[in-house]
């Protein structure tokens, strides 16, 4: 299959390109498109065969649910058995934006889209190309991240092409995404709404709108025995090709430990990558150092994470040692992704 990439000007959307991409969705095909979080791999959410193509292209486990992307709040009623009152309040506050809500599904939504669950995850992306594609297609679009399952999520169209070139017909290239980590997921089917995946929208922000909200305690744990109710809960995700180990502790102790580990691995002929920040860039002695940005700019840290993990693949390192990133707002979301990428390998110092 030939993959065609169309360059999109986010400030002046070419409707002819959108129409071509929408026709692919309407015909049951796949289109990769930018959102404000990461690039998504989209198909008609109500077409079971189309959803099946997403799993096949990604190599994604069939019990890992997809998120349904909409362009109008009224569309939630087309997929939900009942629209909770909290959903409207959250939509008014955060949509379009990086928040996904889980509700009970109705009979319109095939189990191929929900991973066999009786719930459906829904969000409205805050990106002009994504909204234009959904609107023009006349479909609600099921879309996980547009990468090979388990790999770092794509924040550039080039990342999509690296994983899926020849497997999908169309990529819409809208440049680098703005946030860089996936949406917050909140389960509204629980008596007290439950955050299943942390993101840009925090627990505190949700509480301000709908009152008490809990965060699943397994978000930063290694327990994967549960059946995933939301994307990314069970399986190792976001992983580079090399083994990744997170070293957590006070900055000076972390630097000393990583340098000691790097020297040991280099003595064995291993090529070592180190993931840190601008503040520690001169302190390490690995073969390759990559910075996530300054600790004073957590938005940059979140935005750079997946790109940097992919760059380590290009560097052909054998092992990566990473600092921990406990930033004030998105620290939980960043660490959730980093720990999954590391398979929860953490050294405390």
GROMACS .gro file of C-alpha atoms in nm:
model
  349
    1UNK     CA    1   0.000   0.000   0.000
    2UNK     CA    2   0.124   0.347  -0.087
    3UNK     CA    3   0.102   0.602   0.195
    4UNK     CA    4   0.035   0.960   0.083
    5UNK     CA    5   0.129   1.246   0.316
    6UNK     CA    6  -0.051   1.578   0.281
    7UNK     CA    7   0.100   1.888   0.443
    8UNK     CA    8  -0.164   2.084   0.637
    9UNK     CA    9  -0.150   2.456   0.720
   10UNK     CA   10  -0.327   2.465   1.056
   11UNK     CA   11  -0.408   2.835   1.011
   12UNK     CA   12  -0.558   2.793   0.662
   13UNK     CA   13  -0.697   2.442   0.625
   14UNK     CA   14  -0.709   2.322   0.263
   15UNK     CA   15  -1.059   2.180   0.238
   16UNK     CA   16  -0.971   1.980  -0.074
   17UNK     CA   17  -0.715   1.782   0.126
   18UNK     CA   18  -0.967   1.732   0.407
   19UNK     CA   19  -1.227   1.606   0.156
   20UNK     CA   20  -0.981   1.350   0.017
   21UNK     CA   21  -0.895   1.227   0.367
   22UNK     CA   22  -1.263   1.224   0.469
   23UNK     CA   23  -1.349   1.007   0.168
   24UNK     CA   24  -1.099   0.749   0.296
   25UNK     CA   25  -1.270   0.746   0.637
   26UNK     CA   26  -1.613   0.716   0.474
   27UNK     CA   27  -1.491   0.418   0.270
   28UNK     CA   28  -1.376   0.235   0.584
   29UNK     CA   29  -1.009   0.327   0.551
   30UNK     CA   30  -0.750   0.474   0.789
   31UNK     CA   31  -0.617   0.830   0.815
   32UNK     CA   32  -0.346   0.954   1.052
   33UNK     CA   33  -0.413   1.309   1.167
   34UNK     CA   34  -0.277   1.563   1.417
   35UNK     CA   35  -0.447   1.653   1.743
   36UNK     CA   36  -0.330   1.884   2.021
   37UNK     CA   37  -0.199   1.582   2.217
   38UNK     CA   38  -0.042   1.332   1.974
   39UNK     CA   39  -0.114   1.211   1.620
   40UNK     CA   40  -0.415   0.980   1.596
   41UNK     CA   41  -0.489   0.689   1.362
   42UNK     CA   42  -0.853   0.732   1.266
   43UNK     CA   43  -1.135   0.522   1.125
   44UNK     CA   44  -1.515   0.531   1.129
   45UNK     CA   45  -1.598   0.452   1.492
   46UNK     CA   46  -1.930   0.285   1.407
   47UNK     CA   47  -1.781   0.057   1.140
   48UNK     CA   48  -1.649  -0.262   1.308
   49UNK     CA   49  -1.436  -0.358   1.007
   50UNK     CA   50  -1.276  -0.013   1.002
   51UNK     CA   51  -1.194  -0.031   1.373
   52UNK     CA   52  -1.045  -0.374   1.311
   53UNK     CA   53  -0.808  -0.219   1.058
   54UNK     CA   54  -0.670   0.010   1.330
   55UNK     CA   55  -0.577  -0.286   1.549
   56UNK     CA   56  -0.418  -0.464   1.252
   57UNK     CA   57  -0.213  -0.164   1.137
   58UNK     CA   58  -0.084  -0.093   1.488
   59UNK     CA   59  -0.043  -0.453   1.603
   60UNK     CA   60  -0.262  -0.348   1.895
   61UNK     CA   61  -0.418  -0.596   2.143
   62UNK     CA   62  -0.788  -0.630   2.063
   63UNK     CA   63  -0.896  -0.569   2.425
   64UNK     CA   64  -0.735  -0.224   2.432
   65UNK     CA   65  -1.025   0.020   2.372
   66UNK     CA   66  -1.022   0.304   2.119
   67UNK     CA   67  -1.125   0.666   2.184
   68UNK     CA   68  -1.414   0.802   1.978
   69UNK     CA   69  -1.342   1.157   1.855
   70UNK     CA   70  -1.635   1.392   1.794
   71UNK     CA   71  -1.675   1.753   1.678
   72UNK     CA   72  -2.002   1.840   1.853
   73UNK     CA   73  -2.115   1.763   2.208
   74UNK     CA   74  -2.452   1.646   2.073
   75UNK     CA   75  -2.272   1.352   1.912
   76UNK     CA   76  -2.210   1.203   2.256
   77UNK     CA   77  -2.576   1.103   2.264
   78UNK     CA   78  -2.517   0.898   1.948
   79UNK     CA   79  -2.276   0.667   2.134
   80UNK     CA   80  -2.378   0.690   2.501
   81UNK     CA   81  -2.659   0.492   2.665
   82UNK     CA   82  -2.706   0.801   2.881
   83UNK     CA   83  -2.514   1.128   2.890
   84UNK     CA   84  -2.425   1.203   3.253
   85UNK     CA   85  -2.483   1.557   3.377
   86UNK     CA   86  -2.113   1.573   3.466
   87UNK     CA   87  -2.027   1.519   3.099
   88UNK     CA   88  -2.194   1.843   2.991
   89UNK     CA   89  -2.025   2.041   3.267
   90UNK     CA   90  -1.684   1.896   3.179
   91UNK     CA   91  -1.741   1.955   2.808
   92UNK     CA   92  -1.833   2.318   2.872
   93UNK     CA   93  -1.512   2.360   3.070
   94UNK     CA   94  -1.260   2.158   2.868
   95UNK     CA   95  -1.390   2.074   2.518
   96UNK     CA   96  -1.251   2.095   2.265
   97UNK     CA   97  -0.944   1.984   2.455
   98UNK     CA   98  -0.733   1.703   2.603
   99UNK     CA   99  -1.002   1.533   2.812
  100UNK     CA  100  -1.159   1.192   2.739
  101UNK     CA  101  -1.476   1.082   2.918
  102UNK     CA  102  -1.584   0.720   2.963
  103UNK     CA  103  -1.960   0.655   2.963
  104UNK     CA  104  -2.186   0.353   2.914
  105UNK     CA  105  -2.213   0.278   2.543
  106UNK     CA  106  -2.531   0.226   2.343
  107UNK     CA  107  -2.599  -0.025   2.068
  108UNK     CA  108  -2.459   0.199   1.794
  109UNK     CA  109  -2.101   0.141   1.904
  110UNK     CA  110  -1.949  -0.193   1.799
  111UNK     CA  111  -1.745  -0.391   2.049
  112UNK     CA  112  -1.459  -0.377   1.798
  113UNK     CA  113  -1.428  -0.009   1.889
  114UNK     CA  114  -1.461  -0.050   2.267
  115UNK     CA  115  -1.230  -0.350   2.303
  116UNK     CA  116  -1.525  -0.567   2.402
  117UNK     CA  117  -1.637  -0.335   2.681
  118UNK     CA  118  -1.984  -0.196   2.751
  119UNK     CA  119  -1.834   0.149   2.796
  120UNK     CA  120  -1.707   0.396   2.536
  121UNK     CA  121  -1.437   0.663   2.562
  122UNK     CA  122  -1.520   0.996   2.394
  123UNK     CA  123  -1.335   1.322   2.339
  124UNK     CA  124  -1.342   1.636   2.123
  125UNK     CA  125  -0.990   1.727   2.005
  126UNK     CA  126  -0.872   2.087   2.003
  127UNK     CA  127  -0.707   2.092   1.662
  128UNK     CA  128  -0.839   2.253   1.343
  129UNK     CA  129  -0.737   1.968   1.112
  130UNK     CA  130  -0.884   1.700   1.339
  131UNK     CA  131  -1.214   1.885   1.378
  132UNK     CA  132  -1.231   1.955   1.004
  133UNK     CA  133  -1.174   1.586   0.925
  134UNK     CA  134  -1.442   1.467   1.168
  135UNK     CA  135  -1.690   1.724   1.039
  136UNK     CA  136  -1.625   1.660   0.669
  137UNK     CA  137  -1.637   1.280   0.704
  138UNK     CA  138  -1.974   1.291   0.876
  139UNK     CA  139  -1.839   1.014   1.100
  140UNK     CA  140  -1.731   0.992   1.458
  141UNK     CA  141  -1.368   0.884   1.435
  142UNK     CA  142  -1.214   0.615   1.652
  143UNK     CA  143  -0.848   0.691   1.699
  144UNK     CA  144  -0.564   0.567   1.918
  145UNK     CA  145  -0.216   0.711   1.872
  146UNK     CA  146  -0.078   0.664   1.520
  147UNK     CA  147   0.218   0.441   1.601
  148UNK     CA  148   0.311   0.076   1.622
  149UNK     CA  149   0.160  -0.054   1.946
  150UNK     CA  150   0.403  -0.018   2.237
  151UNK     CA  151   0.625   0.241   2.065
  152UNK     CA  152   0.652   0.607   2.174
  153UNK     CA  153   0.347   0.799   2.059
  154UNK     CA  154   0.399   1.024   1.753
  155UNK     CA  155   0.428   1.399   1.799
  156UNK     CA  156   0.542   1.456   1.440
  157UNK     CA  157   0.409   1.319   1.111
  158UNK     CA  158   0.757   1.175   1.051
  159UNK     CA  159   0.705   0.951   1.357
  160UNK     CA  160   0.381   0.822   1.202
  161UNK     CA  161   0.555   0.749   0.873
  162UNK     CA  162   0.840   0.569   1.048
  163UNK     CA  163   0.594   0.324   1.206
  164UNK     CA  164   0.307   0.301   0.958
  165UNK     CA  165   0.437   0.387   0.611
  166UNK     CA  166   0.295   0.131   0.369
  167UNK     CA  167   0.029   0.020   0.620
  168UNK     CA  168  -0.214   0.313   0.593
  169UNK     CA  169  -0.324   0.520   0.291
  170UNK     CA  170  -0.311   0.878   0.426
  171UNK     CA  171  -0.116   1.091   0.675
  172UNK     CA  172  -0.214   1.453   0.741
  173UNK     CA  173   0.100   1.642   0.843
  174UNK     CA  174   0.009   1.934   1.070
  175UNK     CA  175   0.357   1.978   1.216
  176UNK     CA  176   0.458   1.924   1.578
  177UNK     CA  177   0.173   1.881   1.826
  178UNK     CA  178   0.120   2.126   2.111
  179UNK     CA  179   0.092   1.915   2.429
  180UNK     CA  180   0.278   1.596   2.345
  181UNK     CA  181   0.114   1.347   2.582
  182UNK     CA  182  -0.226   1.184   2.552
  183UNK     CA  183  -0.551   1.318   2.696
  184UNK     CA  184  -0.661   1.278   3.055
  185UNK     CA  185  -0.919   0.997   3.081
  186UNK     CA  186  -1.195   1.019   3.344
  187UNK     CA  187  -1.444   0.738   3.401
  188UNK     CA  188  -1.791   0.881   3.459
  189UNK     CA  189  -1.951   0.539   3.512
  190UNK     CA  190  -1.807   0.525   3.865
  191UNK     CA  191  -2.002   0.666   4.161
  192UNK     CA  192  -1.711   0.904   4.214
  193UNK     CA  193  -1.552   0.988   3.876
  194UNK     CA  194  -1.217   0.811   3.841
  195UNK     CA  195  -0.909   0.927   3.649
  196UNK     CA  196  -0.774   0.627   3.458
  197UNK     CA  197  -0.500   0.813   3.270
  198UNK     CA  198  -0.341   1.142   3.382
  199UNK     CA  199  -0.281   1.421   3.136
  200UNK     CA  200  -0.284   1.797   3.091
  201UNK     CA  201  -0.624   1.823   3.264
  202UNK     CA  202  -0.547   1.747   3.629
  203UNK     CA  203  -0.755   1.606   3.914
  204UNK     CA  204  -0.770   1.951   4.073
  205UNK     CA  205  -0.905   2.103   3.751
  206UNK     CA  206  -1.175   1.836   3.726
  207UNK     CA  207  -1.274   1.879   4.091
  208UNK     CA  208  -1.330   2.248   4.037
  209UNK     CA  209  -1.597   2.165   3.778
  210UNK     CA  210  -1.776   1.854   3.905
  211UNK     CA  211  -1.673   1.810   4.267
  212UNK     CA  212  -1.498   1.500   4.407
  213UNK     CA  213  -1.281   1.304   4.162
  214UNK     CA  214  -1.050   1.013   4.244
  215UNK     CA  215  -0.732   0.902   4.068
  216UNK     CA  216  -0.680   0.531   4.003
  217UNK     CA  217  -0.397   0.424   4.239
  218UNK     CA  218  -0.261   0.194   3.969
  219UNK     CA  219  -0.159   0.485   3.745
  220UNK     CA  220   0.200   0.481   3.873
  221UNK     CA  221   0.207   0.113   3.972
  222UNK     CA  222   0.331  -0.185   3.775
  223UNK     CA  223   0.012  -0.390   3.825
  224UNK     CA  224  -0.120  -0.492   3.481
  225UNK     CA  225  -0.347  -0.781   3.576
  226UNK     CA  226  -0.665  -0.584   3.515
  227UNK     CA  227  -0.850  -0.575   3.186
  228UNK     CA  228  -0.787  -0.227   3.045
  229UNK     CA  229  -1.092   0.002   3.067
  230UNK     CA  230  -0.901   0.285   2.904
  231UNK     CA  231  -0.619   0.302   2.649
  232UNK     CA  232  -0.276   0.253   2.799
  233UNK     CA  233  -0.378   0.096   3.130
  234UNK     CA  234  -0.247  -0.256   3.089
  235UNK     CA  235   0.024  -0.292   2.829
  236UNK     CA  236   0.380  -0.162   2.812
  237UNK     CA  237   0.362   0.158   2.613
  238UNK     CA  238   0.575   0.440   2.478
  239UNK     CA  239   0.889   0.224   2.483
  240UNK     CA  240   1.212   0.289   2.291
  241UNK     CA  241   1.400  -0.006   2.147
  242UNK     CA  242   1.668   0.007   2.417
  243UNK     CA  243   1.608  -0.091   2.778
  244UNK     CA  244   1.506   0.213   2.983
  245UNK     CA  245   1.568   0.254   3.357
  246UNK     CA  246   1.446   0.549   3.565
  247UNK     CA  247   1.670   0.668   3.848
  248UNK     CA  248   1.477   0.856   4.116
  249UNK     CA  249   1.611   1.066   4.402
  250UNK     CA  250   1.794   1.388   4.490
  251UNK     CA  251   1.963   1.544   4.186
  252UNK     CA  252   2.327   1.498   4.291
  253UNK     CA  253   2.269   1.135   4.394
  254UNK     CA  254   2.089   1.065   4.066
  255UNK     CA  255   2.376   1.209   3.860
  256UNK     CA  256   2.633   1.005   4.054
  257UNK     CA  257   2.431   0.684   4.019
  258UNK     CA  258   2.368   0.728   3.646
  259UNK     CA  259   2.735   0.805   3.580
  260UNK     CA  260   2.841   0.496   3.776
  261UNK     CA  261   2.594   0.278   3.584
  262UNK     CA  262   2.701   0.433   3.253
  263UNK     CA  263   3.068   0.365   3.319
  264UNK     CA  264   2.991   0.003   3.408
  265UNK     CA  265   2.789  -0.050   3.089
  266UNK     CA  266   3.050   0.125   2.873
  267UNK     CA  267   3.318  -0.104   3.017
  268UNK     CA  268   3.108  -0.391   2.882
  269UNK     CA  269   3.104  -0.232   2.537
  270UNK     CA  270   2.752  -0.095   2.567
  271UNK     CA  271   2.641   0.233   2.414
  272UNK     CA  272   2.464   0.435   2.686
  273UNK     CA  273   2.199   0.703   2.653
  274UNK     CA  274   2.111   0.946   2.934
  275UNK     CA  275   1.783   1.137   2.954
  276UNK     CA  276   1.795   1.449   3.167
  277UNK     CA  277   1.732   1.824   3.163
  278UNK     CA  278   1.908   2.143   3.061
  279UNK     CA  279   2.013   2.188   3.423
  280UNK     CA  280   2.209   1.860   3.430
  281UNK     CA  281   2.330   1.846   3.069
  282UNK     CA  282   2.698   1.898   3.157
  283UNK     CA  283   2.705   1.647   3.442
  284UNK     CA  284   2.674   1.313   3.262
  285UNK     CA  285   2.928   1.082   3.101
  286UNK     CA  286   2.710   0.860   2.881
  287UNK     CA  287   2.766   0.819   2.508
  288UNK     CA  288   2.454   1.019   2.422
  289UNK     CA  289   2.279   1.280   2.636
  290UNK     CA  290   1.937   1.414   2.546
  291UNK     CA  291   1.751   1.684   2.732
  292UNK     CA  292   1.377   1.705   2.791
  293UNK     CA  293   1.416   2.082   2.837
  294UNK     CA  294   1.432   2.292   3.150
  295UNK     CA  295   1.264   2.177   3.471
  296UNK     CA  296   1.112   2.525   3.487
  297UNK     CA  297   0.909   2.449   3.171
  298UNK     CA  298   0.705   2.134   3.232
  299UNK     CA  299   0.512   2.192   2.910
  300UNK     CA  300   0.835   2.146   2.715
  301UNK     CA  301   0.919   1.832   2.913
  302UNK     CA  302   0.584   1.678   2.825
  303UNK     CA  303   0.608   1.789   2.461
  304UNK     CA  304   0.961   1.651   2.414
  305UNK     CA  305   0.927   1.313   2.588
  306UNK     CA  306   0.818   1.092   2.298
  307UNK     CA  307   1.039   1.268   2.043
  308UNK     CA  308   1.346   1.219   2.263
  309UNK     CA  309   1.268   0.851   2.322
  310UNK     CA  310   1.247   0.801   1.945
  311UNK     CA  311   1.574   0.988   1.892
  312UNK     CA  312   1.749   0.739   2.121
  313UNK     CA  313   1.646   0.470   1.871
  314UNK     CA  314   1.822   0.668   1.598
  315UNK     CA  315   2.127   0.695   1.827
  316UNK     CA  316   2.130   0.314   1.848
  317UNK     CA  317   2.196   0.307   2.221
  318UNK     CA  318   2.185  -0.023   2.411
  319UNK     CA  319   2.050   0.112   2.738
  320UNK     CA  320   1.899   0.441   2.859
  321UNK     CA  321   1.912   0.587   3.210
  322UNK     CA  322   1.660   0.861   3.282
  323UNK     CA  323   1.609   1.115   3.554
  324UNK     CA  324   1.268   1.128   3.723
  325UNK     CA  325   1.037   1.420   3.637
  326UNK     CA  326   0.814   1.521   3.929
  327UNK     CA  327   0.690   1.853   3.794
  328UNK     CA  328   0.418   2.049   3.971
  329UNK     CA  329   0.121   2.022   3.730
  330UNK     CA  330   0.181   1.745   3.476
  331UNK     CA  331   0.440   1.549   3.672
  332UNK     CA  332   0.204   1.257   3.733
  333UNK     CA  333   0.118   1.238   3.362
  334UNK     CA  334   0.482   1.259   3.253
  335UNK     CA  335   0.590   0.994   3.504
  336UNK     CA  336   0.300   0.767   3.404
  337UNK     CA  337   0.431   0.763   3.047
  338UNK     CA  338   0.797   0.736   3.146
  339UNK     CA  339   0.737   0.445   3.387
  340UNK     CA  340   0.539   0.255   3.124
  341UNK     CA  341   0.818   0.314   2.874
  342UNK     CA  342   1.061   0.170   3.131
  343UNK     CA  343   0.840  -0.126   3.213
  344UNK     CA  344   0.836   0.019   3.569
  345UNK     CA  345   1.211  -0.033   3.617
  346UNK     CA  346   1.301   0.227   3.881
  347UNK     CA  347   1.616   0.264   4.091
  348UNK     CA  348   1.571   0.469   4.410
  349UNK     CA  349   1.882   0.654   4.529
   0.00000   0.00000   0.00000
